[in-house]
Short mmCIF file of C-alpha atoms in Angstrom, two decimals:
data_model
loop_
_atom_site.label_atom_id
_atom_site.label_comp_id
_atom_site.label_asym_id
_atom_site.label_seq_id
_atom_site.Cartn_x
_atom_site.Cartn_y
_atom_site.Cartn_z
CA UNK A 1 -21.09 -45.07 2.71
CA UNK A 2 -23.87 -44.39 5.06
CA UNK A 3 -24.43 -46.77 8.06
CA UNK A 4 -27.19 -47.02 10.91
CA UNK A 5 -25.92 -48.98 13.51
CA UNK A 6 -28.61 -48.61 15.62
CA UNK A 7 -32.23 -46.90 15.81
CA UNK A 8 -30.44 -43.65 17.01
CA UNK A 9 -27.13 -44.26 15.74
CA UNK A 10 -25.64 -43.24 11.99
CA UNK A 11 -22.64 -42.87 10.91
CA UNK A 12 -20.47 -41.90 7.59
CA UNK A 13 -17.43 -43.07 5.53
CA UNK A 14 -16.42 -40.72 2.72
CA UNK A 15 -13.60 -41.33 0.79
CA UNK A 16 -12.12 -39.34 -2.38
CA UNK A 17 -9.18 -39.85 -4.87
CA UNK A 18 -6.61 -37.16 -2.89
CA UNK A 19 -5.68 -34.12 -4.81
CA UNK A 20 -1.88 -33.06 -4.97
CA UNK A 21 -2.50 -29.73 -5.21
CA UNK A 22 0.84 -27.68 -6.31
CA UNK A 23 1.06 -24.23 -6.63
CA UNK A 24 -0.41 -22.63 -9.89
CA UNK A 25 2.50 -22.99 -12.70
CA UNK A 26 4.85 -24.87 -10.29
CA UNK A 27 4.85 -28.62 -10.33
CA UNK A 28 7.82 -29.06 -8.01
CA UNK A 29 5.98 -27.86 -4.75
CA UNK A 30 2.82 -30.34 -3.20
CA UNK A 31 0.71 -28.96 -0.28
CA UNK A 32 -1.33 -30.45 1.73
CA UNK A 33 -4.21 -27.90 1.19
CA UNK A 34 -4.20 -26.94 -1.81
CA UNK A 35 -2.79 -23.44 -3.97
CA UNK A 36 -3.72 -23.63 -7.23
CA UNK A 37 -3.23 -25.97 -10.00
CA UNK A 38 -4.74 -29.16 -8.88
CA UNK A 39 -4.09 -32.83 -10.75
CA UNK A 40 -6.04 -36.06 -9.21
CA UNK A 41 -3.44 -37.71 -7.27
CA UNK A 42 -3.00 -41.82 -6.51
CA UNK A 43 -4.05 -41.50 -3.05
CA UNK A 44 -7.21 -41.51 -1.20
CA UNK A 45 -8.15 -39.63 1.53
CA UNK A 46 -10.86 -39.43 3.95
CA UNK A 47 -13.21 -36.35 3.62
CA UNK A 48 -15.87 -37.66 6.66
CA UNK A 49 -15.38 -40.42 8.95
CA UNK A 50 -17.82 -39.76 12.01
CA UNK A 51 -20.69 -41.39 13.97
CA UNK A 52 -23.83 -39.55 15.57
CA UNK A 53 -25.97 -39.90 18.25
CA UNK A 54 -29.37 -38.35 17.65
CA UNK A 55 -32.49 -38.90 21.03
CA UNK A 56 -34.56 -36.49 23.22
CA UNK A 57 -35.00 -38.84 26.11
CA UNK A 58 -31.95 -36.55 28.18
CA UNK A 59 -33.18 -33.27 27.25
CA UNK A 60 -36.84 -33.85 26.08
CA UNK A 61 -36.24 -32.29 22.82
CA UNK A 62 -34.28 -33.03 19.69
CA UNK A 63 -30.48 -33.37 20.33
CA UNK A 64 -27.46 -35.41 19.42
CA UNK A 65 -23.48 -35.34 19.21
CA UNK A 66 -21.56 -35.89 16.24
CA UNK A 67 -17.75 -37.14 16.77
CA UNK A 68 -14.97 -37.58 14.01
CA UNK A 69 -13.93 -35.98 10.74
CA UNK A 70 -16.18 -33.81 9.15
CA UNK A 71 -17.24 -30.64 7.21
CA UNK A 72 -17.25 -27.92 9.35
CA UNK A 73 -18.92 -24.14 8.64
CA UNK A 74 -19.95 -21.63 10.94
CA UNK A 75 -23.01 -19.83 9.72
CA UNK A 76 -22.93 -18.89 5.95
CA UNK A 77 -19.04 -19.10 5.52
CA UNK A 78 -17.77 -15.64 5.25
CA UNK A 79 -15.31 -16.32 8.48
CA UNK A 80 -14.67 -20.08 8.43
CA UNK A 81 -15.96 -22.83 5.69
CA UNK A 82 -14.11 -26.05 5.89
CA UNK A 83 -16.47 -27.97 3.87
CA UNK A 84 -13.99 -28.72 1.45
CA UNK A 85 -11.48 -31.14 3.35
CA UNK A 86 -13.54 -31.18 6.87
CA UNK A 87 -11.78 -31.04 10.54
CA UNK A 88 -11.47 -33.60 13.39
CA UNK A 89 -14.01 -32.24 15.66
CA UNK A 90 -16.88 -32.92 17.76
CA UNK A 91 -20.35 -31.46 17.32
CA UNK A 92 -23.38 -31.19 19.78
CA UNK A 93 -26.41 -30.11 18.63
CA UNK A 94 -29.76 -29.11 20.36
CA UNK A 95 -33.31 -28.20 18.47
CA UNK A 96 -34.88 -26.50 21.35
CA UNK A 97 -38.23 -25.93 18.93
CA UNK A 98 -39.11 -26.50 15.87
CA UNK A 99 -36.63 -25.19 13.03
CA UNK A 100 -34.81 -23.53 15.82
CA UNK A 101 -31.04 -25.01 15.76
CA UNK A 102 -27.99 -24.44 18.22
CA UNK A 103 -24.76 -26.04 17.15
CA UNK A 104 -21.67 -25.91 19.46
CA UNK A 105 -18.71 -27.42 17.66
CA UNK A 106 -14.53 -27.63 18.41
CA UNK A 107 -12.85 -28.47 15.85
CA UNK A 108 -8.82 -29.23 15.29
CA UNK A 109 -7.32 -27.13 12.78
CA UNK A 110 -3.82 -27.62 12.68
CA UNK A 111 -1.73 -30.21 15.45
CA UNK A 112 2.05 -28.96 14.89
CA UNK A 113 4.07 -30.59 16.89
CA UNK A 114 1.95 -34.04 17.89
CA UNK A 115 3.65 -34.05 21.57
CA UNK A 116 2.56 -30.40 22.78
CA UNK A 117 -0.90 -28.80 22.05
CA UNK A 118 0.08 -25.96 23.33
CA UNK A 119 1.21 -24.78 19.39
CA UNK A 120 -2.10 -26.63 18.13
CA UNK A 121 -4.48 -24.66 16.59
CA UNK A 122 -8.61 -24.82 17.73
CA UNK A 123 -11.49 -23.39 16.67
CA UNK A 124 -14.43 -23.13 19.58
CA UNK A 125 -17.87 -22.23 18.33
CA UNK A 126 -21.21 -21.59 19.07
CA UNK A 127 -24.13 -20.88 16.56
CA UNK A 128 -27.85 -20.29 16.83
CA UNK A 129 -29.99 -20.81 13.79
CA UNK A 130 -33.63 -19.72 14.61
CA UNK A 131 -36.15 -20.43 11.40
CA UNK A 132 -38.50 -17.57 11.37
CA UNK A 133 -41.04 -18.99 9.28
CA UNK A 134 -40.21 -22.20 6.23
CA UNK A 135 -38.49 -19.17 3.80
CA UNK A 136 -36.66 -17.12 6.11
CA UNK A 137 -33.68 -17.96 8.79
CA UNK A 138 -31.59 -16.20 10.59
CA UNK A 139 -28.43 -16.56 12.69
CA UNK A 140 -26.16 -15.49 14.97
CA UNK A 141 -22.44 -17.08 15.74
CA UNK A 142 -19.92 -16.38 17.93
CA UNK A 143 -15.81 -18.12 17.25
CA UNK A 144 -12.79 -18.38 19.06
CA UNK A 145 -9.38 -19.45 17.55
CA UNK A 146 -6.76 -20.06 19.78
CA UNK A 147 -3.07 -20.87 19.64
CA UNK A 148 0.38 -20.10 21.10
CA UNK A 149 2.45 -20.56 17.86
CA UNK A 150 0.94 -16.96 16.16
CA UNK A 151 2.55 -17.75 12.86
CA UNK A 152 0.72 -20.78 12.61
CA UNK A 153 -2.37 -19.48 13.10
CA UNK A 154 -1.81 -16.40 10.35
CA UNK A 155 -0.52 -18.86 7.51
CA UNK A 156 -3.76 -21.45 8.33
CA UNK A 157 -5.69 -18.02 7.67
CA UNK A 158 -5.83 -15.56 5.13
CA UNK A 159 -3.64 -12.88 7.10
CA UNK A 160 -0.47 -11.18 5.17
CA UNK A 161 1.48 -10.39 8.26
CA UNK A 162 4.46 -11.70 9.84
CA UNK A 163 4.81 -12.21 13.08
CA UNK A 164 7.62 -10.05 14.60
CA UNK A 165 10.73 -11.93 16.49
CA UNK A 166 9.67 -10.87 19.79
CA UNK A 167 6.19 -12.87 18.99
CA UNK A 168 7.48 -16.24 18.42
CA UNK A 169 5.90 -17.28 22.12
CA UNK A 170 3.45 -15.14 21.71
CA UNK A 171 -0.50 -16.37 22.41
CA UNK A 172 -3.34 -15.71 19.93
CA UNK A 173 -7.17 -15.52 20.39
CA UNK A 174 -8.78 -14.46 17.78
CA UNK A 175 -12.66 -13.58 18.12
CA UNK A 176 -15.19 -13.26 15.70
CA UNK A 177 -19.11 -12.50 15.73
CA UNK A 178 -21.22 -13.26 12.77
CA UNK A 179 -24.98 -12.65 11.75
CA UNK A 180 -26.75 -14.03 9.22
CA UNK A 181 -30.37 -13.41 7.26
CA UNK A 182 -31.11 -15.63 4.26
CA UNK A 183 -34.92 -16.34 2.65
CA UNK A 184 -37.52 -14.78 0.23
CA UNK A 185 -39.97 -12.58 -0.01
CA UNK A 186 -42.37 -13.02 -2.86
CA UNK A 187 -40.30 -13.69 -5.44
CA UNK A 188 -37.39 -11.94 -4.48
CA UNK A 189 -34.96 -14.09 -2.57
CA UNK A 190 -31.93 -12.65 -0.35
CA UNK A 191 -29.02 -13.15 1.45
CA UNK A 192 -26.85 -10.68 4.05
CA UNK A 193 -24.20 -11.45 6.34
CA UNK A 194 -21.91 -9.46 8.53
CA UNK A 195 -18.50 -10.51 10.57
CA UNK A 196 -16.87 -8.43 13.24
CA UNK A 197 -13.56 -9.55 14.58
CA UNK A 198 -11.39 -8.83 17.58
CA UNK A 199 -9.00 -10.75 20.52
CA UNK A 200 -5.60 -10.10 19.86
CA UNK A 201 -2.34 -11.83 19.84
CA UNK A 202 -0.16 -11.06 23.63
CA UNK A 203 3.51 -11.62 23.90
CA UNK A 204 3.87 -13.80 26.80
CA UNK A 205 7.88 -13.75 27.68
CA UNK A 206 7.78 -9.98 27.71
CA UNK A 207 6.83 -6.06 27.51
CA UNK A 208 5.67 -6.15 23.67
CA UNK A 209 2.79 -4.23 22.83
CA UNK A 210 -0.53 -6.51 22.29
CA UNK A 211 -1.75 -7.04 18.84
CA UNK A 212 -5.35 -6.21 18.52
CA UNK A 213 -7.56 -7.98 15.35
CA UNK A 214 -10.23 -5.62 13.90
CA UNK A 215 -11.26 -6.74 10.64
CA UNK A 216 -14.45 -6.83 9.63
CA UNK A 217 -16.44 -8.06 6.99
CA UNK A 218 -20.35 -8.14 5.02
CA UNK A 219 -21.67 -9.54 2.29
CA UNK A 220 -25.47 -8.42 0.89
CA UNK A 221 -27.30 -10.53 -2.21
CA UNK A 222 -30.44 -10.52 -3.94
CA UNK A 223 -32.45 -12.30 -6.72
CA UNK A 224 -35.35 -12.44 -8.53
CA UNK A 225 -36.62 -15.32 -10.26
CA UNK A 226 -38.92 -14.63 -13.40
CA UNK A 227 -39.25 -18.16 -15.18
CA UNK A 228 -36.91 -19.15 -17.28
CA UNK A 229 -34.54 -16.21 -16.14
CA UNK A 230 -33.12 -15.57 -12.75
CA UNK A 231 -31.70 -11.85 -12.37
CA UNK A 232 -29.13 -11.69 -9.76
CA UNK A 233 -26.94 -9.08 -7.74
CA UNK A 234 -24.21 -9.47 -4.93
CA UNK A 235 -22.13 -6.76 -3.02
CA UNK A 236 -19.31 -8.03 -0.55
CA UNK A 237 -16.77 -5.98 1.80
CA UNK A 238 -13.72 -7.64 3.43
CA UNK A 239 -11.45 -5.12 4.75
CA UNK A 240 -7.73 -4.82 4.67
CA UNK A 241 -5.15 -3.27 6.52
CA UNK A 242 -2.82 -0.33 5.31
CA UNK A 243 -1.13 1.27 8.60
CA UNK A 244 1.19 0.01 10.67
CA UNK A 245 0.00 0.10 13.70
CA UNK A 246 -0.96 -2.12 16.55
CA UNK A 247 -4.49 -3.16 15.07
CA UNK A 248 -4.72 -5.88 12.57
CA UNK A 249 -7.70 -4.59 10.50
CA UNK A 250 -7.89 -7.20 7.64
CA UNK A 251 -10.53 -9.52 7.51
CA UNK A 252 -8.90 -12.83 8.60
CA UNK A 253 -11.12 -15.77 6.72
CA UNK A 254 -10.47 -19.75 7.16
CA UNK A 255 -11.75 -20.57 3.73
CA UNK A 256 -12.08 -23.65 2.01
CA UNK A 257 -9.40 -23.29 -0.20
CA UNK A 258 -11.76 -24.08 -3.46
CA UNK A 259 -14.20 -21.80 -5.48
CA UNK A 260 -15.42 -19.43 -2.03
CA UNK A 261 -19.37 -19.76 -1.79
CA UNK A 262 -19.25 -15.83 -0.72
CA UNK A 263 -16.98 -15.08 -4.25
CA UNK A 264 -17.85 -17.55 -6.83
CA UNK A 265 -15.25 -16.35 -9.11
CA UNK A 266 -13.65 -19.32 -11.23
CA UNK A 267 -10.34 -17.60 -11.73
CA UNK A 268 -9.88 -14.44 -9.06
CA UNK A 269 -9.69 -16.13 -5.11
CA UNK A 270 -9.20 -19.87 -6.59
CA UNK A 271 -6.14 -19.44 -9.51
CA UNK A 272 -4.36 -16.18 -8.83
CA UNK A 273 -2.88 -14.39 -5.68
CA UNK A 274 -5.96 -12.27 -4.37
CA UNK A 275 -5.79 -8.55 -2.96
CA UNK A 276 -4.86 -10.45 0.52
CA UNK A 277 -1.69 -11.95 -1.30
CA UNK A 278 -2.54 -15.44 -1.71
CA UNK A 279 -4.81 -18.12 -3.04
CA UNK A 280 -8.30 -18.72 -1.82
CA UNK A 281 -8.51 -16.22 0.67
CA UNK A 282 -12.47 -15.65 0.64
CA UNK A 283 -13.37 -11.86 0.87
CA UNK A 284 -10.33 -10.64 2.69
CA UNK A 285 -8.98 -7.53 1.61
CA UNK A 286 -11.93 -7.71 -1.57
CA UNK A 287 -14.71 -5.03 -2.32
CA UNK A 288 -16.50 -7.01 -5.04
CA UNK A 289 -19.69 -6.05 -7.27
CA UNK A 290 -21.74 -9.03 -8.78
CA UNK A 291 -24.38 -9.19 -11.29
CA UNK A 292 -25.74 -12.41 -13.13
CA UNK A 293 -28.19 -13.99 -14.70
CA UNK A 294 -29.57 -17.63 -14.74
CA UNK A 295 -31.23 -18.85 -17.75
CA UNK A 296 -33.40 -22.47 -17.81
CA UNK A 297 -34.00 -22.86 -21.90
CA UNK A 298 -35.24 -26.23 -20.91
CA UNK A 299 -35.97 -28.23 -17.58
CA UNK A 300 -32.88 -29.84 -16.87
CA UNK A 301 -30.33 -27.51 -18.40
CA UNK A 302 -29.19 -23.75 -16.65
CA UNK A 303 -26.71 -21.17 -17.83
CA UNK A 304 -25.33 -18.81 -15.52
CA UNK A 305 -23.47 -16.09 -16.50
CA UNK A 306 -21.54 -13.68 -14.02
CA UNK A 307 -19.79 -10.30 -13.87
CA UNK A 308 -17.40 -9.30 -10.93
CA UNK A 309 -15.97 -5.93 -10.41
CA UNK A 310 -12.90 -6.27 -8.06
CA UNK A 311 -11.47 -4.08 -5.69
CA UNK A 312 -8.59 -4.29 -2.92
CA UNK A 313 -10.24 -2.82 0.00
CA UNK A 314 -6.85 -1.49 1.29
CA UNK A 315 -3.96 -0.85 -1.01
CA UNK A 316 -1.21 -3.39 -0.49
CA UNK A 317 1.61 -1.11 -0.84
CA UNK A 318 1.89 2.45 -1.20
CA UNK A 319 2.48 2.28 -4.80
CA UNK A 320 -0.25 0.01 -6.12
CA UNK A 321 -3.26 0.62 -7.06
CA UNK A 322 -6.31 -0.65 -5.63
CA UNK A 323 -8.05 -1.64 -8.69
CA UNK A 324 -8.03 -5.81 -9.13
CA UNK A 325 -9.86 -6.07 -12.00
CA UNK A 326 -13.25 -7.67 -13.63
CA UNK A 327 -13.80 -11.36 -14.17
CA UNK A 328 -16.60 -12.67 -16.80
CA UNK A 329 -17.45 -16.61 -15.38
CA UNK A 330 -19.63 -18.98 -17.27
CA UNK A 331 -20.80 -21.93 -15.58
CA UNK A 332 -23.17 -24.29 -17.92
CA UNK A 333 -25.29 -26.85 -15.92
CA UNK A 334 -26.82 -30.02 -17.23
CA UNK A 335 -29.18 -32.74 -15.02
CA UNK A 336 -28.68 -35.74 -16.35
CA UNK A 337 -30.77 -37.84 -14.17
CA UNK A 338 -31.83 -37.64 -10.23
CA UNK A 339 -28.60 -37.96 -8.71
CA UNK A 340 -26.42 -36.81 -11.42
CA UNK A 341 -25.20 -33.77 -12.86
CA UNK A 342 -23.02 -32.55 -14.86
CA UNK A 343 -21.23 -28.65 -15.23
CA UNK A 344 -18.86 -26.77 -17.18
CA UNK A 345 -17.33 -23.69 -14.78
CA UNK A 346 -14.98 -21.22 -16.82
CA UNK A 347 -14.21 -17.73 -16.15
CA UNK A 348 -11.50 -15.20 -17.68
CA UNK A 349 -9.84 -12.09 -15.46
CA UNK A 350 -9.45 -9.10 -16.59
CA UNK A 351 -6.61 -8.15 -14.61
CA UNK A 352 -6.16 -4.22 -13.67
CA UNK A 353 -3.33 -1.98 -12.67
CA UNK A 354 -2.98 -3.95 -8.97
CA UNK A 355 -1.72 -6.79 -10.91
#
């Protein structure tokens, strides 16, 4: 439900039937965000509820602040893509010139315990989203997660670690810089992004040696569209950690928790435990090679057909291998009208010696 309560003022109710999602295969466990298996529950829950303010009488240009529950992304995704189940938060956003956004957004991530935000978890972000001319865009971001409870913060993400005792009061701030590039050129369309990562977590009760985050991460796509057909190819790099020592070099994602935009794979990183040991976890711990092919036989109907060769970037013990596996996907698209369409997504894994 969209509202305008005013010339400058809009606002938005969204409301969806509330999945129970349970782990894959086990009915017995429910989470609140989702591993797995998914069956349409009897609730409803809110996915936005937020108003907006949108003038240029205070700073002479475009601008406006956004407060409530929302979507939330920063940049293309690759670090943090919320879009699924959205945040409390509150957005402020500028349009200095023409096509030329800057977005600074906090967001709520996790409360804990309601009577001490000292063990919440918040995100802190600023983007910039200059349009260099209508097909090409670029960006630049800059995030900040913060939290005293550390363990909290590593199961919200997509980091296998456990917190030592000696951390339990420890604080966290982790750090991340993205870029982005996205647009055509003739008819060849791309897509790169790259995500460097650092803060650390400090003990705060005593001598314990400081935890330093250095994961990093890219992703690099390209198409070319020949009517009917649509040749695609995608490379993406997550790293992992293998050593034991004081830097935490896997790429730690906040992902969505549903089919990642980054890897589109129907059954790898949405149905099985990834390379960064659990569900959903974007392109942590992932080397991944893509190529597809989109295929219009007629205007309102598109096959796509996708190939994935999957690597763990780090090995995840000694003694397995790195080698994931390759997934086929098929995802069959069909426009029924303007405002509706319909799809088929399926995909099979074929699961290598990691597994």
């Amino acid at each position: 439900i969209d509202v305008k309560t005013a010339p400058n003022v809009t606002g938005r109710i969204h409301l969806e039937t509330d999945p129970e999602n349970y782990t894959w295969g086990d009915t017995s466990t429910v989470t609140p965000a989702g591993q797995g298996g998914v069956k349409r529950g009897t609730r409803f829950s809110i996915l936005e509820a937020w108003l907006a303010y949108t003038g240029s009488g205070l700073l002479g240009v475009p601008a406006g602040i956004k407060v409530g529950h929302m979507p939330v992304v920063v940049g293309e995704g690759t670090f943090f893509d919320h879009r699924r189940y959205g945040d409390d938060a509150i957005l402020l956003y500028l349009e200095p010139a023409k096509g030329t956004e800057i977005n600074l957004v906090t967001a709520k991530l996790f409360e804990n315990t309601a009577t001490d935000n000292t063990d919440d978890i918040d995100l802190y972000s600023l983007m910039l989203t200059p349009k260099l001319d209508k097909d090409n865009t670029i960006g630049l971001n800059y995030s900040m997660v913060n939290s005293r409870d550390i363990n909290s913060v590593i199961s919200a993400g997509t980091l296998t670690y456990t917190a030592p005792a000696t951390y339990a009061d420890a604080k966290a701030n982790l750090q991340n810089v993205g870029l982005f590039a996205k647009g055509k050129i003739s008819d060849i369309g791309y897509r790169a992004t790259a995500d460097f990562q650092f803060g650390k977590i400090k003990d705060i009760t005593g001598p314990v040696t400081d935890l330093k985050f250095r994961g990093w991460g890219v992703t690099l796509g390209a198409n070319y569209k020949l009517d009917p057909v649509t040749l695609r190819a995608n490379f993406i790099y997550g790293s992992g950690d293998d050593d034991a020592d004081n830097k935490i070099e896997q790429f730690m994602t906040f992902p969505a928790t549903v089919i990642d935009p980054n890897i589109p794979t129907v059954v790898y990183n949405y149905r099985v435990v990834t390379a960064a040991g659990a569900i959903g976890t974007g392109i942590s711990n992932t080397t991944a090679y893509n190529l597809g092919v989109d295929y219009s036989p007629v205007k309102d109907l598109r096959l796509a057909l996708d190939y994935w060769l999957l690597r763990a970037s780090k090995k995840i013990a000694d003694d397995v291998s790195k080698k994931v596996g390759s997934e086929l996907d098929l995802k069959v698209t069909y426009k029924l009208s303007r405002n509706l369409t319909y799809f088929i997504n399926s995909g099979i894994l074929f699961s290598g010696k990691m597994y």
